[in-house]
Coordinates of C-alpha atoms and ligand atoms in Angstrom, one line a residue:
M1 CA 76.4 117.8 90.8
R2 CA 80.1 118.0 89.5
T3 CA 80.7 116.5 86.3
V4 CA 84.0 114.5 85.6
K5 CA 85.5 112.8 82.5
T6 CA 85.9 109.4 82.4
A7 CA 88.8 110.4 79.8
A8 CA 90.4 112.2 82.9
I9 CA 90.2 108.9 85.2
R10 CA 91.8 107.3 82.0
D11 CA 94.5 109.1 82.1
A12 CA 94.8 109.2 85.7
V13 CA 95.2 105.2 85.3
A14 CA 97.9 105.3 82.7
A15 CA 99.7 108.3 84.6
M16 CA 100.0 106.4 88.1
L17 CA 100.8 102.7 86.5
S18 CA 103.6 104.6 84.2
K19 CA 104.9 105.9 86.9
C20 CA 104.8 103.4 90.4
T21 CA 106.1 100.1 87.6
I22 CA 109.0 102.1 87.6
D23 CA 109.8 104.9 90.7
A24 CA 109.9 102.9 93.8
E25 CA 107.7 104.7 97.0
P26 CA 110.0 106.4 98.8
F27 CA 108.9 104.5 102.2
I28 CA 110.6 100.8 100.3
T29 CA 114.1 102.7 99.5
D30 CA 113.5 104.4 103.8
S31 CA 112.6 101.0 104.5
F32 CA 115.5 99.2 103.4
E33 CA 118.5 101.9 104.7
K34 CA 116.7 101.2 108.2
A35 CA 117.0 97.5 107.4
L36 CA 120.4 97.8 106.4
E37 CA 121.3 99.3 109.7
T38 CA 120.1 96.2 111.8
E39 CA 119.8 93.3 109.4
R40 CA 122.9 90.4 111.3
N41 CA 122.4 88.1 108.1
P42 CA 125.1 88.7 106.0
V43 CA 123.1 87.2 103.2
A44 CA 120.4 89.0 103.5
R45 CA 122.1 92.3 103.6
G46 CA 123.7 91.8 100.4
F47 CA 120.7 91.1 98.8
L48 CA 118.5 94.4 100.5
E49 CA 122.1 96.1 99.1
Q50 CA 121.4 94.5 95.2
L51 CA 117.5 95.4 95.8
Q52 CA 118.1 98.7 96.8
E53 CA 120.7 99.4 93.7
N54 CA 117.8 97.7 91.4
Y55 CA 115.6 100.4 92.0
R56 CA 118.1 102.9 91.3
L57 CA 118.6 101.6 87.6
A58 CA 114.7 101.0 87.5
G59 CA 114.7 104.9 88.1
Q60 CA 117.3 106.0 85.7
K61 CA 116.8 104.0 82.7
R62 CA 113.4 104.0 83.0
L63 CA 112.2 100.1 83.0
P64 CA 109.6 98.9 85.5
I65 CA 111.3 97.6 88.7
C66 CA 110.3 94.0 88.7
Q67 CA 109.3 92.1 85.4
D68 CA 105.9 90.9 86.6
T69 CA 104.1 93.9 86.4
G70 CA 101.0 92.6 87.8
C71 CA 97.8 92.0 87.5
D72 CA 95.8 96.0 88.3
A73 CA 93.3 96.3 91.1
V74 CA 91.9 99.5 90.6
F75 CA 89.6 101.0 93.5
V76 CA 87.3 103.5 92.2
E77 CA 85.7 105.8 95.5
L78 CA 83.1 107.0 93.4
G79 CA 81.1 110.5 95.2
Q80 CA 77.8 110.1 94.5
S81 CA 77.6 113.9 93.6
V82 CA 79.3 112.9 90.7
C83 CA 78.5 112.9 87.3
L84 CA 80.6 110.8 84.6
E85 CA 80.8 112.2 81.4
G86 CA 81.7 110.3 78.6
D87 CA 82.5 106.8 77.4
Y88 CA 81.7 104.0 80.2
I89 CA 84.6 104.2 82.8
E90 CA 85.8 100.6 83.6
D91 CA 86.8 100.0 79.4
M92 CA 88.8 104.1 80.0
I93 CA 90.1 102.3 83.2
N94 CA 91.4 99.4 81.0
E95 CA 92.4 102.0 78.2
G96 CA 94.5 103.2 80.5
I97 CA 96.1 100.2 81.5
R98 CA 96.3 99.8 77.9
R99 CA 98.6 102.9 78.0
A100 CA 100.7 102.7 80.4
T101 CA 101.4 99.0 78.7
K102 CA 102.5 100.1 75.4
E103 CA 104.5 102.9 77.1
A104 CA 106.5 101.6 80.0
Y105 CA 106.7 98.9 78.9
L106 CA 105.0 96.4 80.7
R107 CA 104.6 92.5 80.6
A108 CA 100.9 91.2 79.3
S109 CA 100.8 89.3 82.4
M110 CA 96.8 88.9 82.1
V111 CA 95.0 86.0 80.6
K112 CA 91.6 85.2 78.8
D113 CA 90.3 82.7 80.4
P114 CA 91.9 81.0 83.6
I115 CA 91.1 77.5 82.3
K116 CA 91.9 78.2 78.3
R117 CA 94.6 80.7 79.0
G118 CA 95.7 83.2 75.9
N119 CA 96.9 86.4 76.6
T120 CA 94.8 89.1 76.4
G121 CA 97.9 91.1 74.9
D122 CA 98.0 94.5 76.7
N123 CA 98.2 93.7 80.5
T124 CA 93.3 93.8 80.3
P125 CA 91.2 93.9 82.2
A126 CA 92.3 95.5 85.8
M127 CA 89.6 93.7 88.9
V128 CA 88.1 97.0 89.4
H129 CA 86.1 97.8 93.0
Y130 CA 84.0 100.7 93.2
E131 CA 82.4 101.8 96.5
I132 CA 79.7 104.8 96.4
V133 CA 80.5 107.3 99.1
P134 CA 79.8 110.9 100.4
G135 CA 81.1 113.5 98.0
D136 CA 82.1 115.2 94.8
T137 CA 85.8 113.8 94.0
V138 CA 86.2 110.7 92.6
R139 CA 89.4 108.7 94.2
I140 CA 90.8 105.9 92.3
S141 CA 94.0 104.0 93.3
V142 CA 95.7 101.6 90.7
L143 CA 97.7 98.2 92.4
P144 CA 98.9 96.3 90.2
K145 CA 100.7 93.0 91.8
G146 CA 103.2 90.5 90.4
A147 CA 101.5 86.7 90.5
G148 CA 104.6 85.1 93.4
C149 CA 102.9 87.4 96.3
E150 CA 99.4 86.9 94.7
N151 CA 99.4 83.6 94.7
M152 CA 100.7 83.5 98.3
S153 CA 97.5 85.7 99.7
R154 CA 95.5 83.2 102.2
I155 CA 91.9 83.3 103.5
A156 CA 90.3 81.8 106.9
M157 CA 86.9 81.6 107.8
L158 CA 87.5 81.5 111.6
R159 CA 85.3 80.1 114.6
P160 CA 85.3 83.4 117.3
A161 CA 87.3 81.3 119.9
D162 CA 90.0 81.1 118.1
G163 CA 90.2 84.2 118.5
I164 CA 93.8 86.6 118.4
E165 CA 96.3 83.9 118.5
G166 CA 94.2 81.9 115.3
I167 CA 94.7 85.3 114.1
K168 CA 98.5 85.5 114.3
K169 CA 99.1 81.6 113.3
V170 CA 96.7 82.5 110.0
V171 CA 99.1 85.8 109.2
L172 CA 102.1 83.9 109.6
N173 CA 101.7 80.6 108.3
A174 CA 101.3 82.4 105.4
V175 CA 104.5 84.1 105.6
V176 CA 106.4 81.4 106.0
E177 CA 104.9 79.0 104.1
G178 CA 105.7 81.8 100.9
G179 CA 109.0 81.4 102.0
G180 CA 111.0 83.2 98.6
N181 CA 108.2 82.4 96.4
H182 CA 106.6 85.9 97.6
C183 CA 110.2 87.6 97.1
P184 CA 110.5 89.7 100.8
P185 CA 110.8 91.7 102.2
L186 CA 107.0 92.1 102.3
C187 CA 104.2 94.8 102.4
I188 CA 101.8 92.8 104.1
G189 CA 97.4 93.8 104.1
V190 CA 95.3 92.0 106.9
G191 CA 91.3 91.7 106.5
I192 CA 89.6 90.9 109.8
G193 CA 85.4 90.2 110.6
G194 CA 82.8 91.0 106.9
S195 CA 82.2 88.0 105.7
F196 CA 84.7 85.6 103.1
E197 CA 84.5 88.4 99.7
K198 CA 84.4 91.2 102.1
V199 CA 87.5 89.9 104.2
A200 CA 89.9 89.5 100.8
S201 CA 88.9 92.6 99.6
L202 CA 89.4 94.8 102.9
A203 CA 93.2 92.3 103.0
K204 CA 94.1 94.2 99.4
A205 CA 92.5 97.3 100.3
A206 CA 94.9 98.1 103.3
L207 CA 98.0 97.2 101.4
L208 CA 97.1 100.8 100.2
L209 CA 97.1 102.0 103.3
P210 CA 100.5 104.1 104.9
F211 CA 102.8 101.5 106.5
N212 CA 104.2 104.6 108.3
E213 CA 101.1 104.8 110.7
R214 CA 99.4 103.1 112.3
S215 CA 95.1 102.3 112.6
G216 CA 93.0 104.4 115.2
I217 CA 91.2 101.9 117.0
P218 CA 93.8 100.6 120.0
H219 CA 93.8 97.3 119.7
I220 CA 93.9 96.5 115.8
A221 CA 97.0 99.2 116.3
E222 CA 98.2 96.5 119.0
L223 CA 97.3 93.6 116.8
E224 CA 99.6 95.7 113.4
D225 CA 102.8 96.0 115.8
E226 CA 102.7 92.6 117.0
L227 CA 102.0 90.8 114.0
I228 CA 105.1 93.1 112.1
T229 CA 107.7 91.6 115.3
M230 CA 106.1 88.0 114.7
I231 CA 107.3 88.0 111.0
N232 CA 110.0 90.3 111.5
E233 CA 111.2 87.2 113.9
S234 CA 110.2 84.7 112.1
D235 CA 114.0 84.2 110.0
V236 CA 112.2 84.0 106.8
G237 CA 114.4 87.5 105.8
P238 CA 115.0 88.5 102.3
Q239 CA 113.8 86.1 99.4
G240 CA 113.6 83.9 102.1
L241 CA 117.5 82.9 102.7
G242 CA 116.9 84.1 106.5
G243 CA 117.9 87.1 107.8
D244 CA 115.6 89.8 110.3
T245 CA 114.4 91.9 107.6
T246 CA 111.5 89.5 106.3
A247 CA 108.7 92.4 106.4
I248 CA 108.9 95.9 106.4
G249 CA 105.2 97.1 105.9
L250 CA 101.6 95.5 107.7
R251 CA 98.6 97.3 108.3
V252 CA 94.9 95.5 109.3
L253 CA 91.0 96.7 108.1
S254 CA 88.5 95.3 109.9
C255 CA 84.9 95.7 110.2
P256 CA 82.0 93.9 111.5
T257 CA 81.0 90.1 111.3
H258 CA 78.8 87.1 111.7
I259 CA 78.6 86.3 115.5
A260 CA 80.0 82.6 114.6
S261 CA 82.5 84.1 111.8
L262 CA 86.1 84.9 112.2
P263 CA 87.1 85.6 108.7
V264 CA 90.6 86.5 108.2
A265 CA 92.4 87.2 104.6
V266 CA 96.2 88.2 104.1
N267 CA 97.0 89.8 101.1
I268 CA 100.6 90.0 100.5
S269 CA 103.1 91.9 98.4
C270 CA 106.1 91.3 97.5
H271 CA 108.8 94.3 98.0
A272 CA 108.4 95.6 94.7
L273 CA 105.1 97.4 96.2
R274 CA 103.3 99.3 93.4
R275 CA 100.8 101.6 94.2
A276 CA 99.5 105.0 93.1
T277 CA 96.4 107.3 93.6
M278 CA 95.1 110.6 92.6
V279 CA 91.4 112.3 93.7
L280 CA 89.8 113.8 90.9
Ligands
SF4_1 S1 106.6 88.2 93.0 FE1 106.8 90.7 93.5 S2 108.7 90.9 93.1 FE2 109.0 88.6 92.9 S3 108.5 88.4 90.7 FE3 106.6 88.6 91.2 S4 106.5 91.0 91.1 FE4 108.4 90.3 91.3

């Protein structure tokens, strides 16, 4: 067994959140550069240039790239040969969030109760997903998401007969119905298969994948290409104002499902994709 201190998990969460909420990842800025080479709509071009400037200023002034610093999804892949030492892991994850909220001037965006509301004041609690995996390391990822894009995410329990065309319809409808509310250009995670709860977590986990790669499953890789092409032909465009650049990244995760089911989930991230991973 290898020992990992939960204090190290707290420190990793704080460090990752403080950085990814301020520094746009190169994939995003490179994608905007590339989009500006082909975008034909002048309004969309202007908006892409404004976003580039926003990212540049955020990095320079050390301020968050968007005011909505989000609800923190945290993914923990815990090696089954790891012995955790210290305070309860989830308390330490939340402590890391508290620290980042203070140090990186993140907006307090969480409420205590979905009906009664009441801000918790420090962005806690996180939505934590645990997975026990082989090995002796802890892989921890953070994915803070604003409500604009999270609210536009969708889930559909299709019938198998709906097939690939049904899947495409669900994804395209989610993007088009979102208009400008989810702040395009988007990064999109799609889950296919599993059950009601599993497909939603697949869609969210897909947002952690590299967007410049494709699935190792040939027909899923093909679907990833088809979906992003279809979305970019929708003319939703940056901030929903029209244009060729509606999505800059899309990944699909799939898994086995019931003979009578075809669950599909779409988890949408705005252009302000914030994510980071560390292995301890
Ligand atoms: S959807 Fe994204 S870019 Fe738009 S306000 Fe929310 S966090 Fe910011």
